[in-house]
XYZ file of C-alpha atoms in Angstrom:
767
model
C 7.711 -37.351 42.690
C 11.245 -38.501 41.488
C 10.684 -42.267 39.634
C 13.700 -44.354 38.704
C 13.984 -46.377 35.774
C 17.485 -47.963 36.061
C 18.410 -49.980 39.087
C 21.323 -49.805 40.818
C 24.682 -50.487 38.898
C 27.870 -50.348 40.209
C 31.584 -50.612 39.800
C 34.247 -51.768 42.714
C 35.111 -49.334 44.846
C 37.144 -49.327 47.746
C 34.774 -47.392 49.878
C 31.596 -48.746 48.276
C 30.581 -44.939 47.359
C 28.195 -44.807 45.003
C 26.689 -41.193 43.713
C 23.207 -40.898 43.071
C 21.632 -37.540 41.055
C 18.617 -36.786 41.636
C 17.147 -34.716 39.049
C 18.457 -32.126 36.884
C 16.927 -29.597 34.770
C 18.698 -27.319 31.839
C 17.700 -24.930 28.738
C 17.795 -26.699 25.408
C 20.374 -24.128 23.289
C 18.996 -25.949 19.463
C 15.637 -25.177 20.068
C 13.821 -23.156 16.977
C 12.137 -20.071 17.946
C 8.639 -21.283 18.822
C 10.509 -23.528 21.671
C 12.449 -20.559 23.223
C 12.875 -20.849 26.744
C 11.390 -24.368 26.956
C 12.353 -26.856 29.646
C 13.706 -30.490 28.994
C 13.497 -32.445 31.969
C 16.328 -34.572 32.332
C 15.794 -37.828 34.739
C 18.819 -39.578 35.358
C 20.352 -42.895 36.203
C 23.074 -43.621 38.560
C 26.768 -42.166 37.926
C 29.165 -45.255 38.142
C 32.877 -44.863 37.331
C 35.110 -47.168 35.481
C 37.675 -46.037 38.162
C 38.605 -46.684 41.730
C 37.242 -43.873 44.016
C 35.774 -41.952 40.760
C 39.354 -41.904 39.355
C 41.205 -38.679 40.731
C 41.863 -35.996 38.673
C 42.658 -32.611 38.982
C 41.899 -30.115 35.952
C 42.054 -26.533 37.505
C 40.935 -23.604 35.415
C 41.798 -20.328 37.535
C 42.110 -16.397 37.047
C 43.498 -13.582 39.167
C 41.592 -9.835 39.819
C 42.979 -6.818 41.489
C 40.357 -4.262 41.795
C 41.081 -1.070 43.010
C 38.263 0.814 45.075
C 37.650 4.454 46.545
C 39.095 3.482 50.219
C 41.372 0.519 49.173
C 42.402 -2.581 47.103
C 40.560 -5.677 46.555
C 42.867 -8.565 45.207
C 41.109 -11.794 44.366
C 42.377 -15.144 43.050
C 40.027 -17.450 42.492
C 39.906 -21.166 40.652
C 37.885 -24.127 40.000
C 38.857 -27.438 39.926
C 37.458 -30.433 38.033
C 38.358 -33.354 40.232
C 36.416 -36.365 38.854
C 35.055 -37.304 35.556
C 31.850 -39.319 35.990
C 29.846 -41.479 33.302
C 27.184 -44.070 33.146
C 28.145 -47.096 32.739
C 25.196 -48.972 32.631
C 24.070 -47.364 29.433
C 27.311 -48.275 27.835
C 26.552 -51.757 27.496
C 25.381 -52.751 24.156
C 24.347 -56.468 24.827
C 20.990 -56.024 26.039
C 19.958 -59.374 25.387
C 22.670 -61.371 27.949
C 23.166 -58.635 29.889
C 19.371 -56.232 30.129
C 18.916 -52.885 31.310
C 18.003 -52.535 35.384
C 14.997 -50.671 34.144
C 12.423 -49.719 37.017
C 9.127 -51.835 37.014
C 6.975 -49.155 36.331
C 9.146 -47.607 33.420
C 8.748 -51.219 32.302
C 4.839 -51.925 32.733
C 4.696 -47.948 30.640
C 6.962 -49.088 27.762
C 4.895 -52.322 27.634
C 1.371 -50.269 27.616
C 3.045 -48.540 24.527
C 2.056 -51.718 22.359
C 3.873 -51.947 18.871
C 2.574 -48.843 17.280
C 1.964 -46.110 19.655
C 0.626 -42.622 18.767
C 2.255 -39.747 19.331
C -0.188 -38.712 22.609
C 0.279 -41.901 24.079
C 4.096 -41.870 23.968
C 3.608 -37.986 25.238
C 0.964 -39.346 28.390
C 3.075 -42.425 28.805
C 6.905 -41.663 28.878
C 7.647 -38.213 27.808
C 5.729 -36.603 30.547
C 6.693 -38.908 33.533
C 10.540 -39.892 32.621
C 11.294 -36.905 30.453
C 13.447 -37.216 27.003
C 17.092 -37.657 27.802
C 19.470 -39.517 30.195
C 22.694 -37.879 31.317
C 25.568 -39.465 29.605
C 28.732 -37.647 31.687
C 29.621 -34.734 33.617
C 32.307 -33.067 35.750
C 32.181 -33.037 39.481
C 34.866 -30.561 41.708
C 34.733 -27.347 43.521
C 36.929 -23.940 43.924
C 38.749 -22.567 45.940
C 39.400 -18.482 46.667
C 41.659 -16.231 48.398
C 40.417 -12.587 48.997
C 43.021 -9.937 50.477
C 41.916 -6.392 51.181
C 44.444 -3.509 51.731
C 43.087 -0.311 53.316
C 44.325 3.110 51.820
C 44.034 5.185 54.815
C 46.416 2.607 56.547
C 48.987 2.525 53.628
C 52.122 4.845 53.488
C 51.597 8.348 52.371
C 54.511 8.143 49.927
C 52.405 6.757 46.518
C 55.738 5.065 45.313
C 55.591 3.028 48.653
C 52.010 2.888 48.225
C 52.118 1.459 44.636
C 55.305 -1.266 45.614
C 52.766 -2.431 48.159
C 49.675 -3.348 45.835
C 52.108 -4.900 43.663
C 53.654 -6.848 46.300
C 50.073 -7.992 47.334
C 49.300 -8.809 43.987
C 52.306 -11.550 43.577
C 51.498 -12.917 46.621
C 48.084 -13.790 45.204
C 49.446 -15.093 42.223
C 51.781 -17.735 43.958
C 48.939 -18.698 46.661
C 48.045 -22.020 44.506
C 51.768 -22.594 44.086
C 52.917 -22.572 47.683
C 49.668 -22.393 49.773
C 51.639 -22.741 53.034
C 54.346 -19.974 52.361
C 51.999 -17.401 50.842
C 49.498 -17.491 54.135
C 52.726 -17.294 56.608
C 54.014 -14.104 54.476
C 50.422 -12.436 54.659
C 50.009 -13.530 58.510
C 53.132 -11.600 59.108
C 52.060 -8.642 56.974
C 48.452 -8.931 58.778
C 50.484 -8.577 62.109
C 53.100 -5.772 61.160
C 50.744 -3.232 59.512
C 46.984 -4.367 60.329
C 46.573 -2.791 56.834
C 45.506 -6.349 55.393
C 42.479 -8.498 55.596
C 43.081 -11.895 54.253
C 39.715 -14.732 53.678
C 40.374 -17.737 52.145
C 36.781 -19.787 50.767
C 36.900 -23.485 49.577
C 33.515 -25.570 48.171
C 33.204 -28.717 46.950
C 34.543 -32.191 47.551
C 38.306 -32.468 49.019
C 38.006 -36.344 48.961
C 36.106 -39.391 49.125
C 35.459 -39.388 52.801
C 33.591 -36.121 52.229
C 30.735 -38.270 50.553
C 28.929 -39.369 53.424
C 25.403 -37.754 52.330
C 24.340 -38.394 49.136
C 22.225 -35.205 48.561
C 25.522 -32.903 49.073
C 27.106 -34.014 45.684
C 24.718 -31.667 43.530
C 26.274 -28.564 45.155
C 29.737 -29.631 43.155
C 28.203 -30.190 39.706
C 30.275 -27.956 37.246
C 28.548 -26.111 34.774
C 31.210 -23.861 33.162
C 31.478 -24.183 29.425
C 35.076 -26.378 30.236
C 33.140 -28.614 32.040
C 29.931 -29.687 29.935
C 27.150 -32.140 30.764
C 26.669 -34.540 27.954
C 23.239 -35.832 27.351
C 21.516 -38.789 24.897
C 18.234 -39.245 24.055
C 15.578 -41.900 25.897
C 15.416 -43.868 22.600
C 18.787 -45.401 23.421
C 16.625 -47.550 25.635
C 13.669 -48.667 23.699
C 13.528 -51.414 21.185
C 14.341 -50.253 17.404
C 10.933 -50.351 16.196
C 10.051 -47.859 19.001
C 13.368 -45.440 18.713
C 12.021 -43.424 15.293
C 8.797 -42.838 17.080
C 9.441 -41.842 20.357
C 12.156 -39.330 18.529
C 9.019 -38.006 16.741
C 7.021 -37.821 20.025
C 10.093 -35.991 21.645
C 10.113 -33.388 18.680
C 6.367 -33.148 18.877
C 6.350 -32.576 22.697
C 9.281 -30.058 22.631
C 8.841 -27.969 19.584
C 4.510 -28.392 19.120
C 3.927 -28.209 22.854
C 1.981 -31.507 22.777
C -0.681 -29.949 20.375
C 0.329 -31.175 17.073
C 2.966 -33.518 15.106
C 6.616 -32.212 14.199
C 6.577 -33.077 10.338
C 9.990 -32.480 8.262
C 9.935 -32.314 4.934
C 12.682 -30.828 2.136
C 14.506 -29.296 5.353
C 11.262 -27.566 6.511
C 10.096 -28.464 9.517
C 6.547 -27.478 10.926
C 3.851 -28.667 13.266
C 0.658 -30.352 12.155
C -1.774 -28.999 14.628
C -4.422 -31.301 15.728
C -8.003 -30.560 15.432
C -8.392 -29.178 19.257
C -5.569 -26.899 18.691
C -5.525 -24.770 14.946
C -3.291 -22.270 16.640
C -0.274 -24.613 17.362
C 1.983 -23.150 14.997
C 1.332 -19.703 16.339
C 3.134 -18.551 19.370
C 0.284 -16.558 20.686
C 2.412 -15.878 24.011
C 5.353 -14.829 22.584
C 4.013 -12.330 19.601
C 1.876 -10.945 22.598
C 4.942 -10.529 24.872
C 6.730 -8.777 21.428
C 3.488 -6.625 20.627
C 3.542 -5.468 24.413
C 7.800 -4.774 23.793
C 6.871 -2.850 20.691
C 4.405 -0.584 22.294
C 6.450 0.041 25.034
C 9.478 1.060 22.902
C 6.870 3.576 20.856
C 6.179 4.844 23.791
C 9.732 5.044 24.430
C 10.332 6.773 21.927
C 7.926 9.209 22.053
C 9.075 9.655 25.133
C 12.211 10.886 24.172
C 10.829 13.861 22.111
C 9.069 15.206 25.072
C 12.581 14.519 26.939
C 14.397 16.558 24.598
C 10.995 19.366 24.351
C 11.487 19.462 28.432
C 15.391 19.773 28.538
C 16.858 23.065 29.495
C 18.579 23.328 25.965
C 15.321 23.510 24.160
C 13.347 25.533 26.775
C 16.016 28.502 26.617
C 15.901 28.411 23.015
C 12.100 29.244 22.854
C 12.790 31.886 25.316
C 15.388 33.654 23.435
C 13.092 33.746 20.209
C 12.224 37.126 19.262
C 8.406 37.551 20.319
C 7.979 41.305 18.532
C 7.508 40.335 15.091
C 6.282 37.147 13.053
C 9.268 34.013 12.909
C 8.851 32.256 9.254
C 10.485 29.123 9.115
C 13.423 30.257 7.398
C 14.244 32.666 10.513
C 13.395 29.804 12.852
C 16.202 27.585 10.878
C 18.455 29.898 10.988
C 18.321 30.159 14.710
C 18.243 26.693 15.345
C 21.334 26.116 13.137
C 22.911 29.001 15.262
C 22.312 27.745 18.807
C 25.273 25.398 19.744
C 24.121 23.987 22.787
C 20.761 23.122 21.280
C 22.281 21.282 18.411
C 24.317 18.843 20.909
C 21.273 18.035 22.540
C 19.630 17.565 19.195
C 22.411 15.595 18.343
C 22.370 13.162 21.512
C 18.667 13.150 20.955
C 19.336 11.374 16.730
C 21.954 9.093 18.603
C 19.195 7.657 20.762
C 16.590 7.630 18.427
C 19.076 5.449 16.131
C 19.543 2.930 18.596
C 15.599 2.490 19.459
C 15.090 2.192 15.747
C 17.442 -0.260 15.576
C 15.996 -2.265 18.594
C 12.565 -1.605 17.229
C 13.471 -3.077 13.403
C 14.719 -6.428 15.337
C 12.072 -6.677 17.468
C 9.622 -6.366 14.538
C 11.279 -8.782 12.596
C 11.420 -11.241 15.313
C 7.466 -10.544 15.495
C 7.087 -11.104 11.800
C 8.978 -13.854 11.493
C 6.820 -15.956 14.354
C 3.651 -15.278 13.327
C 4.227 -16.366 9.787
C 2.208 -19.459 10.295
C -0.155 -17.269 12.375
C -3.762 -17.094 10.870
C -3.459 -13.193 11.415
C -0.711 -10.562 11.214
C 0.338 -8.303 13.218
C 0.029 -4.917 12.838
C 3.186 -2.785 13.384
C 3.855 0.923 12.045
C 7.598 1.878 12.240
C 8.108 5.308 14.248
C 9.095 7.878 11.936
C 11.817 10.505 13.119
C 10.602 13.753 12.728
C 12.680 15.968 10.658
C 14.240 19.134 11.025
C 11.380 20.924 9.157
C 8.944 19.261 11.022
C 10.722 20.716 14.280
C 10.800 24.039 12.774
C 7.066 23.912 12.774
C 6.854 22.579 16.300
C 8.536 25.436 17.497
C 5.783 27.619 15.423
C 3.226 25.694 16.877
C 5.027 26.719 20.709
C 5.008 29.777 19.766
C 2.056 30.796 18.392
C -0.346 27.636 19.414
C -0.388 27.657 23.071
C -2.778 29.612 24.341
C -5.488 29.451 27.237
C -4.144 25.524 28.321
C -4.965 24.532 24.789
C -2.496 23.278 22.207
C -2.918 23.005 18.304
C -0.588 23.102 15.159
C 0.572 26.327 13.382
C -0.134 26.437 9.574
C 2.355 29.136 7.839
C 0.699 29.532 4.496
C -2.704 30.353 6.450
C -0.835 31.551 9.232
C -3.554 30.042 11.513
C -3.774 27.066 13.962
C -5.204 23.964 14.304
C -6.183 23.613 17.341
C -7.058 19.936 18.878
C -10.135 21.004 20.934
C -11.544 21.834 17.411
C -12.204 25.691 18.436
C -9.677 28.367 17.861
C -8.793 28.270 21.445
C -5.086 27.602 21.361
C -4.583 30.699 18.937
C -2.473 33.134 19.934
C -2.306 37.207 18.568
C -0.036 36.042 15.366
C 2.516 39.012 15.107
C 3.124 40.718 11.851
C 5.724 40.008 9.235
C 8.670 42.673 9.178
C 11.413 42.167 6.720
C 10.957 40.545 3.229
C 9.864 43.130 0.909
C 11.118 45.732 3.838
C 7.824 47.069 3.517
C 7.069 47.293 7.396
C 9.718 48.006 10.020
C 7.688 47.313 13.574
C 4.833 45.774 14.667
C 2.431 47.619 16.588
C 2.290 47.353 20.148
C -1.426 47.890 20.514
C -2.068 45.042 18.336
C 0.950 43.077 17.504
C -0.643 41.603 14.473
C -0.547 44.735 12.823
C 2.367 46.977 11.434
C 2.739 50.181 13.891
C 5.562 51.640 11.552
C 6.583 51.472 8.119
C 9.954 51.493 6.205
C 10.464 54.501 3.613
C 8.953 54.470 0.537
C 5.815 52.820 2.130
C 2.600 54.146 3.893
C 0.583 52.741 6.551
C -2.602 51.735 5.979
C -5.287 49.399 7.972
C -2.326 47.873 9.819
C -0.131 47.334 6.850
C 2.194 48.912 4.514
C 1.503 49.909 1.330
C 3.936 51.372 -1.430
C 3.940 54.850 -1.379
C 3.875 55.831 -5.126
C 3.141 59.128 -5.324
C 2.225 61.954 -2.541
C -1.051 61.768 -1.269
C -1.682 65.495 -1.578
C -1.944 65.116 -5.483
C -4.389 62.492 -5.123
C -6.809 64.836 -3.246
C -6.602 67.179 -5.998
C -8.693 64.430 -7.996
C -10.703 62.544 -5.399
C -10.580 64.073 -1.541
C -10.542 60.618 -0.009
C -9.555 62.200 3.627
C -12.644 64.540 4.809
C -13.464 65.851 7.928
C -15.793 62.702 8.488
C -13.243 60.232 8.212
C -13.586 59.267 11.619
C -12.040 56.719 13.411
C -13.432 53.198 14.213
C -14.704 53.884 17.622
C -16.096 57.424 16.709
C -17.741 56.145 13.596
C -19.321 53.165 15.810
C -20.274 55.489 17.987
C -22.250 57.951 15.458
C -23.864 54.997 13.990
C -25.388 53.509 16.886
C -26.874 57.328 17.766
C -27.735 57.784 13.945
C -25.805 61.118 13.957
C -27.230 63.558 11.425
C -23.662 64.135 10.214
C -23.330 60.982 8.620
C -27.151 61.175 7.326
C -27.304 61.100 2.873
C -30.194 62.568 1.151
C -31.413 59.636 -1.458
C -34.338 59.107 -3.237
C -36.457 56.300 -2.399
C -38.264 54.273 -5.463
C -40.794 51.009 -5.386
C -43.379 50.024 -7.403
C -44.519 47.138 -5.160
C -43.719 48.979 -1.516
C -44.869 52.189 -0.067
C -43.453 54.032 3.097
C -45.996 54.140 6.432
C -47.991 51.005 4.598
C -48.136 47.748 5.437
C -47.996 44.969 3.128
C -47.377 41.379 2.749
C -43.774 40.180 2.310
C -44.122 36.721 1.581
C -43.070 36.934 -2.034
C -39.837 39.248 -3.114
C -40.888 42.955 -2.890
C -38.120 45.622 -4.709
C -36.903 48.687 -2.742
C -33.895 51.328 -4.519
C -32.496 54.354 -2.573
C -30.813 56.200 -5.415
C -28.599 59.221 -5.702
C -28.317 60.093 -9.383
C -25.284 61.629 -8.425
C -23.800 61.516 -12.273
C -26.717 63.727 -13.307
C -27.206 66.059 -10.306
C -24.284 66.105 -8.272
C -21.408 65.132 -10.970
C -19.031 67.167 -8.223
C -19.007 64.306 -5.628
C -18.388 60.831 -4.998
C -20.573 58.742 -2.358
C -19.017 56.636 0.678
C -21.476 54.049 2.290
C -20.473 53.374 6.272
C -24.193 51.980 7.213
C -27.555 51.261 6.408
C -30.477 51.292 8.679
C -34.508 50.471 8.473
C -37.485 50.913 10.474
C -40.045 47.721 10.391
C -43.232 47.614 12.261
C -44.827 44.185 12.550
C -48.563 43.395 13.546
C -48.648 42.000 17.296
C -47.552 38.506 17.868
C -46.257 38.247 14.404
C -43.985 35.428 13.394
C -42.591 36.957 10.202
C -39.177 37.494 9.836
C -38.239 39.262 6.686
C -35.157 38.507 4.613
C -32.892 41.401 3.042
C -30.817 40.853 -0.108
C -28.800 44.312 -0.851
C -27.181 45.128 -4.405
C -25.079 47.901 -4.663
C -23.926 49.590 -7.708
C -20.961 51.734 -6.887
C -21.004 54.273 -9.766
C -24.273 54.359 -11.152
C -24.983 51.356 -14.178
C -27.501 49.172 -14.702
C -28.335 46.539 -11.798
C -26.191 43.804 -13.475
C -23.333 46.236 -12.802
C -23.766 46.089 -9.202
C -22.229 43.562 -6.093
C -24.422 41.796 -3.424
C -23.779 42.510 -0.265
C -21.938 39.199 1.796
C -23.705 39.418 4.893
C -21.862 36.923 7.567
C -18.989 35.741 4.738
C -15.298 36.537 5.519
C -15.960 39.084 8.247
C -18.796 40.845 6.274
C -21.043 41.869 9.061
C -24.706 41.292 9.480
C -27.865 42.834 10.651
C -28.674 44.097 13.899
C -31.955 44.156 14.983
C -32.954 46.138 17.722
C -36.835 46.246 19.292
C -38.293 50.064 20.069
C -39.611 50.536 23.338
C -43.239 49.975 23.929
C -43.677 49.606 20.400
C -43.881 46.152 17.435
C -41.063 48.531 15.393
C -37.402 47.338 15.165
C -34.408 48.885 13.736
C -32.576 46.936 11.262
C -28.983 48.370 11.154
C -26.113 47.227 9.071
C -22.869 48.986 10.420
C -19.513 48.913 7.907
C -17.576 51.140 9.606
C -14.149 51.984 7.817
C -13.357 48.473 7.326
C -15.939 47.648 5.006
C -17.236 51.181 3.835
C -17.449 51.234 -0.149
C -18.583 53.519 -3.237
C -22.345 53.618 -3.610
C -25.081 55.386 -6.445
C -27.635 53.036 -5.964
C -28.478 50.948 -3.146
C -31.359 48.219 -4.370
C -32.945 46.034 -1.868
C -34.957 42.654 -1.974
C -37.308 41.847 0.913
C -38.816 38.502 1.083
C -39.849 36.948 4.118
C -39.250 33.158 5.309
C -42.496 32.150 5.210
C -43.416 31.527 1.118
C -46.741 31.073 -0.187
C -47.458 29.195 -3.342
C -47.705 30.863 -6.796
C -51.188 30.314 -7.375
C -52.202 32.530 -4.148
C -49.725 35.477 -4.765
C -51.282 38.777 -5.684
C -49.716 39.569 -8.755
C -49.962 43.296 -8.042
C -49.259 43.704 -4.505
C -50.946 46.695 -4.111
C -54.034 45.749 -3.052
C -56.083 46.516 -0.158
C -54.668 45.429 2.817
C -57.758 43.362 5.034
C -56.231 43.931 8.475
C -59.525 42.770 10.109
C -58.690 39.003 9.603
C -56.331 37.811 12.371
C -54.977 34.938 10.389
C -53.577 37.253 7.488
C -52.870 40.186 10.234
C -50.262 38.548 11.771
C -48.190 38.149 8.329
C -48.209 42.295 7.493
C -45.618 44.670 8.024
C -44.299 47.791 7.360
C -41.409 49.852 6.657
C -41.522 53.564 8.082
C -38.102 54.521 7.647
C -35.203 53.828 5.349
C -31.679 55.378 5.715
C -28.240 55.525 4.140
C -25.265 56.596 6.652
C -22.135 57.754 5.035
C -20.638 61.139 3.092
C -19.491 62.596 0.028
C -16.062 62.937 -1.480
C -15.051 65.700 -3.901
C -14.343 64.640 -6.965
C -12.417 66.778 -10.039
C -13.692 64.609 -12.908
C -12.409 67.044 -15.295
C -9.158 66.785 -13.964
C -8.615 63.327 -13.812
C -10.210 62.868 -17.202
C -7.416 64.619 -18.689
C -4.817 62.739 -17.163
C -6.389 59.252 -18.045
C -6.355 60.944 -21.523
C -2.655 61.468 -21.379
C -2.292 57.734 -20.909
C -4.578 56.764 -23.420
C -2.931 59.091 -25.905
C 0.613 57.435 -24.896
C -0.608 53.740 -25.312
C -2.333 54.411 -28.180
C 0.998 56.543 -30.189
C 3.116 53.639 -28.890
C 5.082 55.997 -26.845
C 6.897 55.037 -24.174
C 4.382 54.728 -21.016
C 7.460 55.805 -18.405
C 7.443 59.329 -20.037
C 4.902 60.439 -18.163
C 5.764 58.853 -14.671
C 4.481 60.727 -12.559
C 0.669 60.361 -13.853
C 1.102 57.031 -13.888
C 2.238 56.777 -10.481
C -0.997 59.180 -10.026
C -3.029 56.936 -11.494
C -1.663 53.792 -9.723
C -2.595 55.258 -6.045
C -6.006 55.995 -7.400
C -6.769 52.893 -8.791
C -5.487 51.293 -6.093
C -7.234 53.651 -3.436
C -10.915 52.884 -5.244
C -10.118 49.006 -5.606
C -9.505 48.673 -1.989
C -12.920 49.469 -1.283
C -14.356 46.689 -3.296
C -16.290 43.839 -0.970
C -14.660 40.775 0.698
C -13.958 37.644 -1.687
C -13.376 34.164 -0.584
C -9.741 33.281 -0.195
C -8.004 32.874 -3.557
C -10.133 34.752 -5.775
C -9.535 38.187 -7.162
C -11.477 41.257 -5.928
C -14.143 43.228 -8.056
C -12.564 46.015 -10.271
C -14.535 49.205 -8.968
C -11.783 51.402 -10.664
C -13.095 50.426 -14.355
C -16.691 51.536 -13.274
C -15.903 54.519 -12.106
C -14.113 55.443 -15.506
C -17.187 54.003 -17.583
C -19.613 55.627 -15.729
C -18.114 59.033 -14.304
C -15.900 59.741 -16.849
C -17.464 58.300 -19.691
C -14.931 55.999 -21.009
C -16.070 53.408 -23.428
C -14.716 49.547 -23.121
C -11.679 50.368 -25.658
C -10.300 52.775 -24.136
C -10.885 51.245 -20.553
C -8.841 48.372 -21.289
C -5.877 50.516 -22.816
C -5.538 52.744 -19.610
C -5.453 49.423 -17.373
C -3.055 47.946 -19.521
C -0.802 50.461 -19.646
C -0.862 50.697 -15.697
C -0.408 46.835 -15.245
C 3.004 47.058 -17.688
C 3.789 49.942 -15.441
C 3.619 48.318 -12.078
C 5.599 44.997 -13.314
C 7.984 46.573 -15.152
C 9.057 49.672 -14.405
C 7.882 49.243 -10.340
C 8.475 45.511 -10.603
C 5.596 45.078 -8.340
C 3.374 41.866 -8.370
C -0.256 42.636 -10.372
C -3.060 42.125 -8.399
C -5.598 40.467 -10.959
C -9.543 41.693 -10.344
C -12.935 40.655 -11.560
C -14.713 42.866 -14.113
C -17.691 44.247 -12.738
C -18.774 46.943 -15.105
């Protein structure tokens, strides 16, 4: 409901025309950031002109525009005119004592209710919320007239010259419309009758004279708000007494800038809102901050959507399809293919341009967000998105190639040649192809297993799916140690023979134990020691022995809950117990014991299948047995050889017996004298200071033998060197002392690095 606080006041007008404006709502252009888009209500008084009939006055602002459409030409000639300049004559009266303002009674009562020292809240509730903060001083009234002409192309002359001339003539007629309206309309009417190619529309809005103001409400439709016809406002404080003017301005600013939740205070050109107790966050534009935070979230989603659009583009998909899948692609190879794909590079530049525009928008919004939150009790949490580098895109390509399996995704780590799947398991990892090129070793990956090499280049030999330098002819090495025998079966054949416990793989060993007797029950609750030895360095010096499996037959009493544990140490070429290594069951891919129950008995076959991958040299196998249930030391039988009381049911359940124990493998012919002579040649050359490459054939031969022996060492943790089995063979089978072993190994290392230019593989001393 509108309230009027100025009574009617008119100048002399022949037609006694009065113009009354009800209410105008405008946006303030001088507000600070905290008051953006706040509306200032303006309640306006009567506008009385000081000229008869508003002082007739023409002011024009016009333009012409021609649009060439697909099916014709549209020509628009428009003019806006300001006909009257109106102003508030009541406010111009400065002598308010003799000629007081014609205020409404309600407004006067509201002013009197303020008293001498009103508070800010009183001003807001009594005056500002009812009557606003500004009054209208002057404005411009007028209208608009326009001429629209449309020329159809299909009805123009077929010749392009005539069509162009027709458009130019049409434009000239439109320009002369406001100069000679009657003549222009007559010519257009003649053209329209003769050619039927032109349609003319003439429109007018706004007042054409004083007689059009029969209804006062129609005046609001002709108020001009163009930049040339500005509205002039003035603060409402001009109609208040002087002692209330300053307080009103402060209250109005508090209402506009602080939303009525505090007082607007300025000190040293620094203005803030002093919040009321009920509104401690009045300086914090919570709504604006929430809008900006949501905007930033949407921008971040748009940023990620740009990456998804790039990955789903035809250029990126075709690039992935063209990548070779027959071998492994390191980052360097992917980079070369990435840079040579011109279509992909053009699409990538479009992505970079789009991200740069988005980044600038995000920065501007983030600056506004942090600027608005200066006076808030909490700071916004926003992190600028980072553009992916080329290296990240290359790693992304590798992830698409090797970590996209079974509907799962992951990230590829080239340093480890493995995937980190998002699900935690390795379900996303595909078989990673072998590496070709580089050191020119592998020529092609295996067709049966792409992760292994299928063929090697010249100078290399294939072994267990990888290529190794072929320094010497394998037949010469066979003269010293027969690494290849008739019992060197393939993996599937060897596994089948081990499961069947084929007699061809039996190796006769001597069972030695002071604590355990075969086919005799014993108490395994503390450590028991057993050994299986060959004593080949004394009895069979012409052979080295290879172990491919181990089997034990263990019987338990009925309802026994004891599950024995085995610790196995292997001496590859005899020696003391400290010169053996422990089998790492279940670690680094090493196999575990397999337990199979025999039919209709309480006996179990415990089998360890090493196969070709983990087969190794052995001379003595030490087995330590301990059950999972331990007893205190005071209850142990120190000898362990006393009679077993099987009548006691409580003790009977823990007893076990070992019926059989067997090592599976085969023997290799070993020419110790021939190998010792070759080693002595290297030792003498090194001792005399001669060039070690003078006997290059011997050096290559010993390098090949050392590499093939150390290859059969047990697995170790990643990054740790392997055990040196070759030195153990020199010590125990060739009877070299420590200084001789050091000289031979050092000579081989120097030849390998300085002559062959190959990297030296570090080993850990065992013997």
